[in-house]
Tab-separated table of C-alpha atoms in Angstrom:
chain	number	residue	atom	x	y	z
A	782	MET	CA	-0.084	-0.044	-0.100
A	783	THR	CA	1.489	3.305	-1.032
A	784	LEU	CA	0.348	6.130	1.204
A	785	ALA	CA	-1.038	9.438	0.063
A	786	LEU	CA	-1.715	11.169	3.251
A	787	THR	CA	-0.780	10.512	6.987
A	788	LEU	CA	-2.203	12.522	9.884
A	789	SER	CA	-0.398	11.560	13.189
A	790	ASN	CA	-1.919	12.621	16.661
A	791	ILE	CA	-3.736	15.920	15.113
A	792	GLY	CA	-5.105	18.244	17.426
A	793	MET	CA	-6.742	21.525	16.653
A	794	SER	CA	-8.457	24.183	18.676
A	795	PHE	CA	-9.891	27.664	17.906
A	796	PRO	CA	-9.876	30.628	20.190
A	797	LEU	CA	-13.655	31.290	21.254
A	798	ALA	CA	-14.396	34.973	20.060
A	799	SER	CA	-17.085	35.334	22.765
A	800	ALA	CA	-14.538	34.582	25.526
A	801	GLY	CA	-12.077	37.313	24.242
A	802	ASP	CA	-9.946	34.591	22.726
A	803	SER	CA	-8.896	33.412	26.336
A	804	GLN	CA	-10.792	30.172	25.869
A	805	ARG	CA	-10.498	27.639	22.950
A	806	HIS	CA	-12.794	25.101	21.248
A	807	GLN	CA	-11.274	21.776	20.803
A	808	ALA	CA	-12.232	20.794	17.229
A	809	LEU	CA	-9.905	17.862	16.736
A	810	GLU	CA	-7.942	15.833	19.369
A	811	GLY	CA	-5.451	12.871	19.068
A	812	LEU	CA	-6.543	12.126	15.470
A	813	ASN	CA	-4.564	9.500	13.388
A	814	LEU	CA	-5.398	8.477	9.974
A	815	GLU	CA	-3.560	6.908	6.915
A	816	ILE	CA	-4.971	7.249	3.465
A	817	ALA	CA	-3.490	5.125	0.714
A	818	ARG	CA	-3.196	6.310	-2.992
A	819	GLY	CA	-6.379	5.681	-4.851
A	820	GLU	CA	-8.515	5.216	-1.825
A	821	ARG	CA	-11.927	6.786	-1.582
A	822	VAL	CA	-12.858	7.716	2.016
A	823	GLY	CA	-16.112	8.984	3.301
A	824	LEU	CA	-16.140	11.217	6.357
A	825	VAL	CA	-19.279	11.029	8.409
A	826	GLY	CA	-20.284	12.796	11.533
A	827	ARG	CA	-22.510	15.282	13.234
A	828	ASN	CA	-22.469	18.905	12.733
A	829	GLY	CA	-19.311	20.158	14.808
A	830	ALA	CA	-17.705	16.850	14.787
A	831	GLY	CA	-14.655	18.474	12.919
A	832	LYS	CA	-15.091	17.164	9.347
A	833	SER	CA	-14.473	20.514	7.707
A	834	THR	CA	-11.498	21.337	10.038
A	835	LEU	CA	-10.078	18.114	8.999
A	836	LEU	CA	-10.353	18.767	5.312
A	837	ARG	CA	-8.679	22.248	5.824
A	838	ILE	CA	-5.832	20.610	7.553
A	839	MET	CA	-5.476	18.155	4.929
A	840	ALA	CA	-5.617	20.703	2.350
A	841	GLY	CA	-3.011	22.720	4.035
A	842	ILE	CA	-5.274	25.756	4.515
A	843	TYR	CA	-3.779	26.016	8.005
A	844	PRO	CA	-1.789	23.583	10.198
A	845	PRO	CA	-2.898	21.672	13.278
A	846	VAL	CA	-2.085	23.063	16.737
A	847	SER	CA	-0.386	19.624	17.623
A	848	GLY	CA	0.557	16.665	15.667
A	849	THR	CA	1.808	16.306	12.094
A	850	VAL	CA	0.529	16.079	8.471
A	851	TRP	CA	2.613	14.196	5.884
A	852	ARG	CA	1.625	14.121	2.043
A	853	ALA	CA	3.514	12.350	-0.749
A	854	ARG	CA	5.471	15.242	-2.034
A	855	GLU	CA	4.504	14.578	-5.687
A	856	LEU	CA	0.740	14.628	-5.211
A	857	SER	CA	-1.390	17.713	-5.667
A	858	ILE	CA	-4.532	18.301	-3.456
A	859	ALA	CA	-7.432	20.522	-3.693
A	860	LEU	CA	-10.527	20.981	-1.337
A	861	LEU	CA	-13.920	21.737	-3.034
A	862	SER	CA	-16.759	22.863	-1.189
A	863	LEU	CA	-20.046	24.636	-2.384
A	864	GLY	CA	-21.402	28.057	-1.876
A	865	LEU	CA	-18.211	29.375	-0.619
A	866	GLY	CA	-15.796	31.800	-2.419
A	867	PHE	CA	-18.258	33.409	-4.902
A	868	LYS	CA	-18.218	37.095	-5.413
A	869	ASN	CA	-21.902	38.133	-5.015
A	870	GLU	CA	-21.642	41.330	-7.311
A	871	LEU	CA	-19.985	39.112	-10.111
A	872	THR	CA	-22.148	37.027	-12.591
A	873	GLY	CA	-22.031	33.386	-12.712
A	874	ARG	CA	-20.006	33.533	-15.856
A	875	GLU	CA	-17.415	35.878	-14.170
A	876	ASN	CA	-17.366	33.818	-11.042
A	877	ALA	CA	-16.582	30.731	-13.233
A	878	LEU	CA	-13.692	32.594	-14.906
A	879	LEU	CA	-12.394	33.749	-11.595
A	880	ALA	CA	-12.473	30.080	-10.283
A	881	ALA	CA	-10.682	28.750	-13.312
A	882	VAL	CA	-7.984	31.249	-13.063
A	883	LEU	CA	-7.713	30.717	-9.312
A	884	GLN	CA	-7.100	27.031	-10.211
A	885	GLY	CA	-4.284	27.972	-12.326
A	886	MET	CA	-5.614	28.251	-15.915
A	887	SER	CA	-4.735	31.276	-18.285
A	888	LYS	CA	-7.400	33.557	-18.968
A	889	SER	CA	-7.727	32.391	-22.508
A	890	ASP	CA	-8.159	28.791	-21.481
A	891	ALA	CA	-10.549	29.697	-18.963
A	892	ARG	CA	-12.724	31.585	-21.349
A	893	LEU	CA	-12.867	28.474	-23.520
A	894	ARG	CA	-14.464	26.523	-20.692
A	895	LEU	CA	-17.047	29.148	-19.852
A	896	SER	CA	-19.802	27.903	-22.223
A	897	ALA	CA	-19.442	24.372	-21.090
A	898	ILE	CA	-19.687	25.359	-17.548
A	899	GLY	CA	-22.668	27.452	-18.100
A	900	ASP	CA	-24.450	24.641	-20.021
A	901	PHE	CA	-23.461	22.135	-17.217
A	902	THR	CA	-25.164	24.367	-14.587
A	903	GLU	CA	-28.253	24.774	-16.549
A	904	LEU	CA	-28.649	28.404	-15.143
A	905	GLY	CA	-29.845	29.731	-18.593
A	906	ARG	CA	-29.954	33.426	-18.768
A	907	PHE	CA	-29.115	33.658	-14.952
A	908	TYR	CA	-25.620	32.568	-15.810
A	909	ASP	CA	-25.031	36.281	-16.733
A	910	GLU	CA	-26.813	37.570	-13.788
A	911	PRO	CA	-25.005	38.574	-10.526
A	912	VAL	CA	-24.670	35.598	-8.115
A	913	LYS	CA	-26.469	37.768	-5.370
A	914	THR	CA	-29.853	37.005	-7.365
A	915	TYR	CA	-29.148	33.190	-7.135
A	916	SER	CA	-31.214	30.638	-5.066
A	917	SER	CA	-29.032	28.416	-2.768
A	918	GLY	CA	-29.644	25.608	-5.394
A	919	MET	CA	-28.235	27.772	-8.252
A	920	ARG	CA	-25.261	28.717	-6.301
A	921	SER	CA	-24.539	25.149	-5.561
A	922	ARG	CA	-24.826	24.041	-9.197
A	923	LEU	CA	-22.378	26.794	-10.271
A	924	GLY	CA	-20.126	25.638	-7.379
A	925	PHE	CA	-20.156	22.076	-8.568
A	926	ALA	CA	-19.638	22.974	-12.224
A	927	THR	CA	-16.684	25.265	-11.329
A	928	GLY	CA	-15.241	22.592	-9.066
A	929	LEU	CA	-15.339	20.047	-11.735
A	930	LEU	CA	-12.374	21.918	-13.244
A	931	LEU	CA	-10.138	20.672	-10.495
A	932	ASP	CA	-7.760	18.142	-11.678
A	933	THR	CA	-5.566	17.191	-8.629
A	934	ASP	CA	-4.254	13.765	-7.199
A	935	ILE	CA	-6.124	14.114	-4.030
A	936	LEU	CA	-9.638	15.400	-4.054
A	937	LEU	CA	-11.398	16.790	-0.920
A	938	LEU	CA	-14.830	17.158	-1.341
A	939	ASP	CA	-17.157	18.926	1.119
A	940	GLU	CA	-20.759	18.289	0.681
A	941	ILE	CA	-20.580	18.881	-2.979
A	942	LEU	CA	-23.001	16.275	-3.990
A	943	SER	CA	-25.853	18.061	-2.213
A	944	VAL	CA	-26.736	19.964	-5.496
A	945	GLY	CA	-30.080	20.995	-6.868
A	946	ASP	CA	-32.906	18.810	-7.707
A	947	HIS	CA	-32.724	14.989	-8.078
A	948	GLY	CA	-32.068	15.148	-11.926
A	949	PHE	CA	-28.978	17.433	-11.290
A	950	ARG	CA	-27.794	15.381	-8.316
A	951	LYS	CA	-27.493	12.291	-10.714
A	952	LYS	CA	-25.973	14.386	-13.330
A	953	ALA	CA	-23.425	15.722	-10.791
A	954	ARG	CA	-22.714	12.017	-9.431
A	955	ASP	CA	-22.061	10.896	-12.966
A	956	ALA	CA	-19.807	13.788	-13.726
A	957	LEU	CA	-17.963	13.057	-10.598
A	958	THR	CA	-17.602	9.333	-11.188
A	959	GLU	CA	-16.007	10.152	-14.512
A	960	LYS	CA	-13.151	11.909	-12.538
A	961	LEU	CA	-12.522	9.091	-10.146
A	962	THR	CA	-9.899	7.180	-11.907
A	963	SER	CA	-8.148	4.488	-9.970
A	964	GLU	CA	-5.089	6.775	-9.171
A	965	ARG	CA	-7.136	9.447	-7.863
A	966	THR	CA	-7.543	9.601	-3.986
A	967	VAL	CA	-10.883	11.060	-2.718
A	968	ILE	CA	-11.987	12.139	0.740
A	969	LEU	CA	-15.692	12.782	0.612
A	970	VAL	CA	-17.699	14.545	3.502
A	971	HIS	CA	-21.371	13.982	2.974
A	972	HIS	CA	-24.658	13.990	5.012
A	973	ALA	CA	-26.308	11.527	2.676
A	974	GLU	CA	-24.977	7.981	3.275
A	975	ARG	CA	-26.180	6.742	-0.171
A	976	ALA	CA	-23.534	8.989	-1.894
A	977	ILE	CA	-20.748	7.504	0.461
A	978	ARG	CA	-22.028	3.980	-0.230
A	979	GLU	CA	-21.785	4.787	-3.921
A	980	VAL	CA	-18.601	6.388	-4.265
A	981	CYS	CA	-16.392	5.228	-1.262
A	982	THR	CA	-14.443	2.211	-0.293
A	983	ARG	CA	-13.778	3.082	3.173
A	984	ALA	CA	-15.637	5.104	6.009
A	985	VAL	CA	-14.389	7.214	8.807
A	986	TRP	CA	-16.885	8.207	11.524
A	987	LEU	CA	-15.711	11.439	13.402
A	988	GLU	CA	-17.298	12.182	16.639
A	989	ARG	CA	-16.366	15.302	18.866
A	990	GLY	CA	-13.030	15.734	17.013
A	991	SER	CA	-11.889	12.027	17.326
A	992	ILE	CA	-12.189	8.885	15.263
A	993	LYS	CA	-15.057	6.699	16.490
A	994	GLN	CA	-14.863	4.106	13.878
A	995	ASP	CA	-12.834	3.326	10.706
A	996	GLY	CA	-13.309	0.585	8.246
A	997	PRO	CA	-15.202	-0.782	5.364
A	998	VAL	CA	-18.268	1.398	4.365
A	999	GLU	CA	-21.281	-0.660	5.336
A	1000	PRO	CA	-20.465	-1.467	9.059
A	1001	VAL	CA	-19.221	2.021	9.776
A	1002	LEU	CA	-22.356	3.567	8.168
A	1003	ASP	CA	-24.506	1.211	9.963
A	1004	ALA	CA	-22.984	2.077	13.160
A	1005	TYR	CA	-23.174	5.766	12.657
A	1006	GLY	CA	-26.972	5.285	11.444
A	1007	ASN	CA	-27.893	3.277	14.687
A	1008	SER	CA	-26.235	5.949	16.909
A	1009	SER	CA	-28.426	8.910	15.669
B	1203	MET	CA	1.957	29.428	-8.071
B	1204	THR	CA	4.244	31.162	-10.663
B	1205	LEU	CA	4.725	34.865	-10.765
B	1206	LYS	CA	2.914	34.992	-14.121
B	1207	GLN	CA	-0.065	33.160	-12.489
B	1208	TYR	CA	0.064	35.573	-9.653
B	1209	PHE	CA	-0.240	38.756	-11.812
B	1210	ASN	CA	-2.757	36.934	-14.056
B	1211	LEU	CA	-4.872	36.347	-11.004
B	1212	VAL	CA	-4.548	39.729	-9.340
B	1213	ASP	CA	-5.374	41.338	-12.840
B	1214	THR	CA	-8.326	39.045	-13.365
B	1215	MET	CA	-9.743	39.892	-9.854
B	1216	ALA	CA	-9.216	43.630	-10.210
B	1217	ARG	CA	-10.855	43.948	-13.627
B	1218	LEU	CA	-13.849	41.839	-12.672
B	1219	SER	CA	-14.354	43.798	-9.620
B	1220	LEU	CA	-14.229	46.947	-11.682
B	1221	LYS	CA	-16.870	45.615	-13.973
B	1222	ALA	CA	-19.235	44.696	-11.178
B	1223	GLU	CA	-18.780	47.997	-9.543
B	1224	ALA	CA	-19.670	49.848	-12.756
B	1225	ARG	CA	-22.869	47.549	-13.001
B	1226	ARG	CA	-24.043	48.438	-9.624
B	1227	PHE	CA	-24.237	52.249	-10.277
B	1228	TYR	CA	-26.430	53.995	-12.886
B	1229	PHE	CA	-23.286	56.189	-13.935
B	1230	GLY	CA	-21.074	53.245	-14.059
B	1231	PHE	CA	-17.466	54.148	-14.845
B	1232	TRP	CA	-18.157	57.837	-14.653
B	1233	TRP	CA	-18.082	57.436	-10.955
B	1234	TRP	CA	-14.342	57.099	-11.027
B	1235	VAL	CA	-14.103	60.859	-12.007
B	1236	ILE	CA	-17.448	62.012	-10.484
B	1237	GLU	CA	-16.495	61.075	-6.919
B	1238	PRO	CA	-13.149	63.032	-6.799
B	1239	LEU	CA	-14.823	66.032	-8.489
B	1240	LEU	CA	-17.614	66.036	-5.760
B	1241	TYR	CA	-15.026	65.935	-2.998
B	1242	VAL	CA	-13.341	68.852	-4.490
B	1243	ALA	CA	-16.739	70.681	-4.967
B	1244	VAL	CA	-17.498	70.104	-1.093
B	1245	PHE	CA	-14.041	71.208	0.087
B	1246	TYR	CA	-14.045	74.333	-2.338
B	1247	THR	CA	-17.450	75.442	-0.920
B	1248	VAL	CA	-16.415	75.106	2.552
B	1249	PHE	CA	-12.916	76.398	2.458
B	1250	TYR	CA	-13.232	78.985	-0.209
B	1251	GLN	CA	-16.749	80.093	-0.226
B	1252	LEU	CA	-17.586	79.767	3.530
B	1253	LEU	CA	-14.268	80.262	5.279
B	1254	GLY	CA	-12.911	82.731	2.771
B	1255	ASN	CA	-9.695	81.132	1.871
B	1256	ARG	CA	-8.365	83.421	-0.996
B	1257	SER	CA	-5.006	81.627	-1.676
B	1258	PRO	CA	-4.072	82.215	-5.270
B	1259	ASP	CA	-4.887	79.174	-7.617
B	1260	PHE	CA	-6.766	77.625	-4.573
B	1261	LEU	CA	-8.907	75.516	-6.876
B	1262	MET	CA	-6.156	73.757	-8.655
B	1263	PHE	CA	-4.153	73.558	-5.409
B	1264	LEU	CA	-7.153	71.587	-3.905
B	1265	ILE	CA	-7.693	69.418	-6.959
B	1266	VAL	CA	-3.953	68.265	-7.117
B	1267	GLY	CA	-4.029	67.621	-3.174
B	1268	LYS	CA	-7.511	65.756	-3.232
B	1269	PHE	CA	-7.026	63.657	-6.286
B	1270	THR	CA	-3.629	62.385	-5.051
B	1271	PHE	CA	-4.849	61.906	-1.443
B	1272	ILE	CA	-7.929	60.028	-2.513
B	1273	TRP	CA	-5.945	57.273	-4.177
B	1274	PHE	CA	-3.852	56.590	-1.075
B	1275	SER	CA	-6.940	56.869	1.546
B	1276	LYS	CA	-9.548	54.684	-0.460
B	1277	THR	CA	-7.062	52.088	-1.606
B	1278	VAL	CA	-5.712	51.509	1.994
B	1279	ASN	CA	-9.148	51.445	3.564
B	1280	TYR	CA	-10.452	48.899	0.740
B	1281	ALA	CA	-7.247	46.759	1.069
B	1282	GLY	CA	-7.798	46.655	4.864
B	1283	ASN	CA	-10.876	44.627	4.337
B	1284	SER	CA	-9.636	42.626	1.469
B	1285	LEU	CA	-8.565	39.420	3.594
B	1286	VAL	CA	-11.743	39.116	5.809
B	1287	SER	CA	-14.009	39.774	3.013
B	1288	ASN	CA	-12.671	36.820	1.082
B	1289	ALA	CA	-12.913	34.272	3.890
B	1290	GLY	CA	-14.869	31.887	1.566
B	1291	LEU	CA	-11.953	31.489	-0.801
B	1292	ILE	CA	-9.236	31.587	1.750
B	1293	GLY	CA	-10.802	28.751	3.616
B	1294	ARG	CA	-10.795	26.542	0.482
B	1295	MET	CA	-7.551	27.355	-1.012
B	1296	ASP	CA	-3.948	27.729	0.126
B	1297	MET	CA	-2.948	30.767	-1.863
B	1298	PRO	CA	-0.607	33.695	-1.230
B	1299	LYS	CA	-2.347	35.830	1.108
B	1300	THR	CA	-0.948	39.116	-0.582
B	1301	LEU	CA	-3.296	38.282	-3.601
B	1302	PHE	CA	-6.332	39.898	-2.258
B	1303	PRO	CA	-5.029	43.183	-0.941
B	1304	MET	CA	-2.953	43.381	-4.156
B	1305	ALA	CA	-6.104	42.984	-6.360
B	1306	VAL	CA	-7.891	45.673	-4.541
B	1307	ILE	CA	-4.713	48.027	-5.068
B	1308	LEU	CA	-4.682	47.158	-8.692
B	1309	GLU	CA	-8.232	47.862	-8.961
B	1310	CYS	CA	-8.064	51.257	-7.372
B	1311	SER	CA	-4.975	52.089	-9.438
B	1312	TYR	CA	-6.844	51.390	-12.494
B	1313	ARG	CA	-9.479	53.816	-11.410
B	1314	GLN	CA	-6.988	56.351	-10.571
B	1315	THR	CA	-5.461	56.373	-14.050
B	1316	ALA	CA	-8.793	58.090	-15.034
B	1317	VAL	CA	-8.417	60.518	-12.098
B	1318	PHE	CA	-4.899	61.457	-13.090
B	1319	ALA	CA	-6.107	61.892	-16.769
B	1320	LEU	CA	-8.701	64.281	-15.477
B	1321	LEU	CA	-6.144	66.062	-13.431
B	1322	VAL	CA	-3.974	66.660	-16.494
B	1323	ALA	CA	-6.930	67.745	-18.478
B	1324	LEU	CA	-8.051	70.288	-15.657
B	1325	LEU	CA	-4.521	71.825	-15.242
B	1326	ILE	CA	-4.207	72.357	-19.040
B	1327	LEU	CA	-7.772	73.844	-19.212
B	1328	ASP	CA	-6.787	76.165	-16.275
B	1329	GLY	CA	-3.652	77.531	-18.221
B	1330	HIS	CA	-1.077	75.316	-16.536
B	1331	SER	CA	0.968	74.420	-19.671
B	1332	PRO	CA	2.955	71.166	-19.410
B	1333	THR	CA	6.627	71.694	-18.506
B	1334	ALA	CA	9.692	69.456	-18.154
B	1335	TYR	CA	8.965	69.412	-14.362
B	1336	TRP	CA	5.749	67.529	-15.033
B	1337	PHE	CA	8.199	64.278	-15.884
B	1338	TRP	CA	8.685	64.204	-11.991
B	1339	VAL	CA	5.170	62.894	-11.668
B	1340	VAL	CA	6.271	59.537	-12.942
B	1341	PRO	CA	8.633	58.920	-9.869
B	1342	LEU	CA	6.103	60.446	-7.609
B	1343	ILE	CA	3.504	58.265	-8.744
B	1344	LEU	CA	5.777	55.281	-8.500
B	1345	VAL	CA	6.625	56.116	-4.902
B	1346	GLU	CA	3.082	56.687	-3.988
B	1347	ALA	CA	2.005	53.249	-5.483
B	1348	LEU	CA	4.719	51.599	-3.308
B	1349	LEU	CA	3.570	53.421	-0.280
B	1350	ILE	CA	-0.011	52.292	-1.106
B	1351	ILE	CA	1.095	48.638	-1.473
B	1352	VAL	CA	3.042	48.679	1.931
B	1353	CYS	CA	0.187	50.389	3.910
B	1354	GLY	CA	-2.488	48.251	2.048
B	1355	LEU	CA	-0.676	45.044	2.860
B	1356	LEU	CA	-0.146	46.192	6.478
B	1357	ALA	CA	-3.739	47.198	6.763
B	1358	ALA	CA	-5.017	43.860	5.487
B	1359	VAL	CA	-2.850	41.930	7.981
B	1360	LEU	CA	-3.915	44.155	10.896
B	1361	VAL	CA	-7.726	43.894	10.160
B	1362	CYS	CA	-7.151	40.031	9.695
B	1363	ILE	CA	-5.596	39.866	13.415
B	1364	LYS	CA	-8.298	42.166	14.900
B	1365	ARG	CA	-11.307	43.626	13.202
B	1366	ASP	CA	-11.046	46.713	15.410
B	1367	PHE	CA	-8.103	47.994	13.197
B	1368	ALA	CA	-10.642	48.603	10.322
B	1369	LEU	CA	-12.075	51.465	12.486
B	1370	LEU	CA	-8.612	52.791	13.390
B	1371	ILE	CA	-7.542	52.942	9.811
B	1372	ASN	CA	-10.638	54.885	8.918
B	1373	LEU	CA	-9.906	57.276	11.744
B	1374	GLY	CA	-6.150	57.320	10.556
B	1375	MET	CA	-7.314	58.487	7.242
B	1376	LEU	CA	-9.206	61.283	8.637
B	1377	PHE	CA	-6.328	62.253	10.721
B	1378	LEU	CA	-3.971	62.104	7.568
B	1379	LEU	CA	-6.457	64.364	5.496
B	1380	PHE	CA	-5.935	67.023	8.147
B	1381	MET	CA	-2.255	66.525	8.697
B	1382	SER	CA	-1.258	66.274	4.900
B	1383	GLY	CA	-2.182	69.766	3.569
B	1384	VAL	CA	-4.879	68.541	1.337
B	1385	PHE	CA	-6.778	71.775	1.726
B	1386	TRP	CA	-4.200	73.906	3.328
B	1387	ASP	CA	-0.642	74.786	2.278
B	1388	LEU	CA	2.083	73.295	4.504
B	1389	ASN	CA	4.239	76.231	3.515
B	1390	SER	CA	1.893	78.409	5.697
B	1391	ILE	CA	3.570	76.727	8.688
B	1392	THR	CA	5.672	79.674	9.747
B	1393	ASP	CA	8.241	77.443	12.122
B	1394	GLU	CA	10.410	75.894	9.607
B	1395	SER	CA	11.351	73.087	12.036
B	1396	THR	CA	7.676	71.968	12.623
B	1397	ARG	CA	7.117	72.168	8.696
B	1398	SER	CA	10.349	69.961	8.169
B	1399	THR	CA	9.249	67.541	10.952
B	1400	LEU	CA	5.716	67.012	9.421
B	1401	LEU	CA	7.022	66.440	6.067
B	1402	PHE	CA	9.741	64.115	7.212
B	1403	TRP	CA	7.424	61.901	9.261
B	1404	ASN	CA	4.373	62.029	6.829
B	1405	PRO	CA	5.286	60.718	3.562
B	1406	VAL	CA	1.741	61.433	2.397
B	1407	ALA	CA	2.195	65.140	3.143
B	1408	PHE	CA	5.552	65.044	1.333
B	1409	LEU	CA	4.066	63.456	-1.726
B	1410	LEU	CA	1.133	65.831	-1.932
B	1411	ASP	CA	3.480	68.751	-1.728
B	1412	SER	CA	5.797	67.415	-4.273
B	1413	PHE	CA	2.978	66.917	-6.549
B	1414	ARG	CA	2.106	70.573	-6.242
B	1415	GLN	CA	5.671	71.612	-6.679
B	1416	VAL	CA	6.034	69.816	-9.968
B	1417	LEU	CA	2.625	70.564	-11.495
B	1418	LEU	CA	1.773	74.002	-10.190
B	1419	TRP	CA	4.876	75.779	-9.091
B	1420	GLN	CA	7.661	74.361	-11.573
B	1421	GLN	CA	9.882	73.114	-8.766
B	1422	VAL	CA	11.738	69.952	-8.346
B	1423	PRO	CA	10.923	67.845	-5.404
B	1424	ASN	CA	13.264	66.836	-2.467
B	1425	VAL	CA	15.033	64.043	-4.524
B	1426	ARG	CA	17.217	62.871	-1.552
B	1427	TYR	CA	14.032	62.270	0.538
B	1428	LEU	CA	12.196	60.589	-2.423
B	1429	LEU	CA	15.045	58.279	-2.985
B	1430	GLY	CA	15.379	57.569	0.876
B	1431	LEU	CA	11.626	56.904	0.871
B	1432	LEU	CA	11.963	54.605	-2.168
B	1433	VAL	CA	14.608	52.362	-0.601
B	1434	LEU	CA	12.547	52.313	2.730
B	1435	LEU	CA	9.351	51.287	0.976
B	1436	ILE	CA	11.129	48.639	-1.094
B	1437	ALA	CA	12.731	47.229	2.323
B	1438	LEU	CA	9.336	47.274	3.980
B	1439	LEU	CA	7.642	45.715	1.025
B	1440	ALA	CA	10.179	42.877	1.104
B	1441	LEU	CA	9.683	42.428	4.869
B	1442	ILE	CA	5.850	42.280	4.783
B	1443	THR	CA	5.560	39.961	1.767
B	1444	PHE	CA	8.011	37.608	3.474
B	1445	GLY	CA	5.901	38.010	6.780
B	1446	MET	CA	2.727	37.370	4.932
B	1447	GLY	CA	4.226	34.205	3.228
B	1448	ARG	CA	5.625	32.841	6.390
B	1449	TYR	CA	2.512	33.387	8.488
B	1450	ARG	CA	-0.183	32.694	5.725
B	1451	HIS	CA	-1.551	29.718	7.507
B	1452	TYR	CA	-1.941	31.807	10.747
B	1453	LEU	CA	-3.542	34.576	8.640
B	1454	ALA	CA	-5.914	31.901	6.991
B	1455	GLN	CA	-6.854	30.591	10.420
B	1456	ARG	CA	-7.632	34.066	11.684
B	1457	VAL	CA	-9.851	34.696	8.611
B	1458	VAL	CA	-11.727	31.417	8.670
B	1459	THR	CA	-12.392	31.294	12.331
B	1460	ALA	CA	-13.113	34.773	13.245
């Protein structure tokens, strides 16, 4: 087994603004996790369990307070989450252009992709309207379509399949499945267990910042389901 | 991220913001020049009409001062909020944190090109023919741009650490407006040592005075001070970009968790 990512004894805490930064909220504690190349891991847990914090640490957005994160040097990593990072005054098309350039494309290459992104989102004339006029479903669809541009070795997906109506969700899952080659490592956070059953080969249940259970998808999801 | 990608991104963000801003208002891009003109109109009404300031050429004196000051004050104010207002993006991607204030600085500088063009047009219309002294505007603009970049980056970091700094920066701009000779002549300070001290410790006042020297009074600015300021700003820029790179994760954490 070749490792893609190793987290050893990870601890993470944040200052509580209400306590004038003197008290801290412990988001993760003593967390150990090894992820092999090509593995598809589903992360489950209640709100506040530390899933998004863990993804941000994996993505290198910020380091943990304690412990170490190791990632295979040659592997690229990206975090995709919906509804975040859009500029409300820009249109869907302009936000898509910005997202593409943010992901390293030249402006001319990005422009070539804009029509395809617009078609995928099914936003119609709203694609050229400011994002502030969008419903949450429309924002999610745009977020998913721009996120599909990512082409990294390790994909961290935060709730990205909760997109739009049933028809669009199926289309989104199909599009994502196309990207899941055997070499690509995926860590998927999702509330809907069905998505994890379909995409993942392993599940990790996070509870109050620590791993409660880690193993094959079915037993972990069953235990998680029975606990709630 | 390569340097080319970095500048491509900064430029894209700046241009898209300009387009979005123009779309928001009925007069669109015209606000770039309407706003500074309105400021001048207000100051002129108060200081010339109401308070009776009868300095010769007061209107052009005011225009040169206000047009150059507004570039500094607005840009640093906007840049101060640039990190906290991009929390969504910063929480998703590990990217250089200078990117966001730099995009704001470039956006304001694009806008300022129209203001400088208007300034030149107004000077010529008022009978100030271009002279060789006007070439000094180029190094003055360069130094002011560097001053804006250094102050803008610093403001972004400070607001990221504590939001209270946003209020202090606003207040600081008001203080600078009064202390930089925007609507009064620094040469009216009779005590030479007070005047020199003010010009030495307040680079904004020095730059405003220098712009007036070259555009209105056909004088060469203090080259020694200008060079010294340039060297100091380059050193500060290197220091702050290094610091923002080294502490980029800390900044991301402050932005995301605040």
